[in-house]
mmCIF file of C-alpha atoms in Angstrom:
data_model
loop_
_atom_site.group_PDB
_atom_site.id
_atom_site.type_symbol
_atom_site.label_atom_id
_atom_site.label_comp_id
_atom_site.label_asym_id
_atom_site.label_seq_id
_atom_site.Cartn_x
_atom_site.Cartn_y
_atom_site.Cartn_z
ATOM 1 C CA UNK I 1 -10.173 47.444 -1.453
ATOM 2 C CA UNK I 2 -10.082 44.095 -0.724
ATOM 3 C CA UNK I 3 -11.236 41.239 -3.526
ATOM 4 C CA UNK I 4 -14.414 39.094 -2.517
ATOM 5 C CA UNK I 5 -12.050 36.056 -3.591
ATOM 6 C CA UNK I 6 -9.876 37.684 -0.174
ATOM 7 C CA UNK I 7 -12.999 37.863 1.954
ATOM 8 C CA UNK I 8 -14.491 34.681 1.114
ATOM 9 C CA UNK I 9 -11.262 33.041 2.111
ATOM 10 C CA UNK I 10 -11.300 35.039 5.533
ATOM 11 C CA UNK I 11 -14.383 34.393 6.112
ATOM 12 C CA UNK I 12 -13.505 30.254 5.599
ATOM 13 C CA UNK I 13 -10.737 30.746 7.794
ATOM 14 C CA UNK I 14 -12.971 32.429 10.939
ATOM 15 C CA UNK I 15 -14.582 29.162 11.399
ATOM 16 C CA UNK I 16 -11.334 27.683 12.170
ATOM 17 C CA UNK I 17 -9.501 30.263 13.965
ATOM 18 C CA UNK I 18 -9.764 33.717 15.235
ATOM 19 C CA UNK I 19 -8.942 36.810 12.505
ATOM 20 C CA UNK I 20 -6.941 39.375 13.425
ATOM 21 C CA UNK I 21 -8.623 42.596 14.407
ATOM 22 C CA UNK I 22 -7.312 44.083 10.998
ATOM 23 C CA UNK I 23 -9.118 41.136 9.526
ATOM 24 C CA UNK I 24 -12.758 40.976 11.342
ATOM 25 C CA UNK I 25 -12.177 44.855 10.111
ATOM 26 C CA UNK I 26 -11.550 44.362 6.260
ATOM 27 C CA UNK I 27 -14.116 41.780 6.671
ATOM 28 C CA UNK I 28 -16.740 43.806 8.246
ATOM 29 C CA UNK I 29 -16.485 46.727 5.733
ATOM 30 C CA UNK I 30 -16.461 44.697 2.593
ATOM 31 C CA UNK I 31 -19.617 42.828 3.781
ATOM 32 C CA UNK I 32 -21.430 46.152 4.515
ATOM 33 C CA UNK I 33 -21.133 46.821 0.693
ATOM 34 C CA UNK I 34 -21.207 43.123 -1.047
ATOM 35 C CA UNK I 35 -24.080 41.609 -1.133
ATOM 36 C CA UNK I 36 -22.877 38.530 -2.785
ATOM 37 C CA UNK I 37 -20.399 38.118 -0.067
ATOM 38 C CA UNK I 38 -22.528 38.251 2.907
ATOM 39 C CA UNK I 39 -24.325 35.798 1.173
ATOM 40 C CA UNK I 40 -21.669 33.556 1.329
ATOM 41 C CA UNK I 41 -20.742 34.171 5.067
ATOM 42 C CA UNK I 42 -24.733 33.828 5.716
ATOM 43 C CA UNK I 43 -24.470 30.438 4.673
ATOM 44 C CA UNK I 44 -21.051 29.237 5.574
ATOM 45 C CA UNK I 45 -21.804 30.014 9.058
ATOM 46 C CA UNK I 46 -25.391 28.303 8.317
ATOM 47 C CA UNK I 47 -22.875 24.831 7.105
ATOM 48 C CA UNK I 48 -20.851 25.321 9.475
ATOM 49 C CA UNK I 49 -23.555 25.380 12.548
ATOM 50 C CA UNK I 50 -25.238 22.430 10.746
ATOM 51 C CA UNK I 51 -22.536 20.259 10.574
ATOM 52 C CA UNK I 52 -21.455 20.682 14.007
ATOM 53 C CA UNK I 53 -25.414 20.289 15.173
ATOM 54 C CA UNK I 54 -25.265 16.973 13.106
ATOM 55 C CA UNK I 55 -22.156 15.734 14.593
ATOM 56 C CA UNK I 56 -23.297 16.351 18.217
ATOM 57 C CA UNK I 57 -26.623 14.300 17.464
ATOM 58 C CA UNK I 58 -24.568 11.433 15.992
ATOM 59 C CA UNK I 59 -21.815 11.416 18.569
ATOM 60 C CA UNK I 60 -25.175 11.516 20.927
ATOM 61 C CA UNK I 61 -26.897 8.277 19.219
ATOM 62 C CA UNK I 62 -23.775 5.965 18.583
ATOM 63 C CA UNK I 63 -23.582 3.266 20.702
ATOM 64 C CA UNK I 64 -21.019 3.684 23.849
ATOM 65 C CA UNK I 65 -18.049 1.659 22.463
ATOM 66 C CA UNK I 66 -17.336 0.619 26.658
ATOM 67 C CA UNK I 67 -20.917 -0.906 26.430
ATOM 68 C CA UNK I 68 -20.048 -3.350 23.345
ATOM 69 C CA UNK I 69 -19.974 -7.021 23.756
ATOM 70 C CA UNK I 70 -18.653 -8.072 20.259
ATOM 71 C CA UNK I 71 -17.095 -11.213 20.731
#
């Protein structure tokens, strides 16, 4: 069986890049019986969409460097 210190780290990792199907697998099955580590994904992916949500909004307030007139 795979540790929850193994699926936390996989579970980091698929916000980055795709798993393997072997992967998504062990992944998958550990999460149907740990609790604790669907916790964990459940709000990783929660960070994760946040962070990206507050990014766009910034990127979407700064000022348009082209429009600048610091002289």
């Amino acid at each position: 069986m795979t540790s929850c210190r193994d699926i936390s780290a996989l579970v980091s990792k698929s916000l980055d890049e795709r798993l393997t199907w072997a992967q998504r697998l062990q992944v998958r099955v550990h999460l149907a019986m740990c609790s604790a580590c669907r916790g964990f994904e459940r709000q990783t992916r929660f960070l994760s969409h946040a962070c990206k949500a507050l990014g766009k909004r910034f990127e979407a307030e700064a000022p348009d460097e082209r429009e600048r007139t610091d002289d």
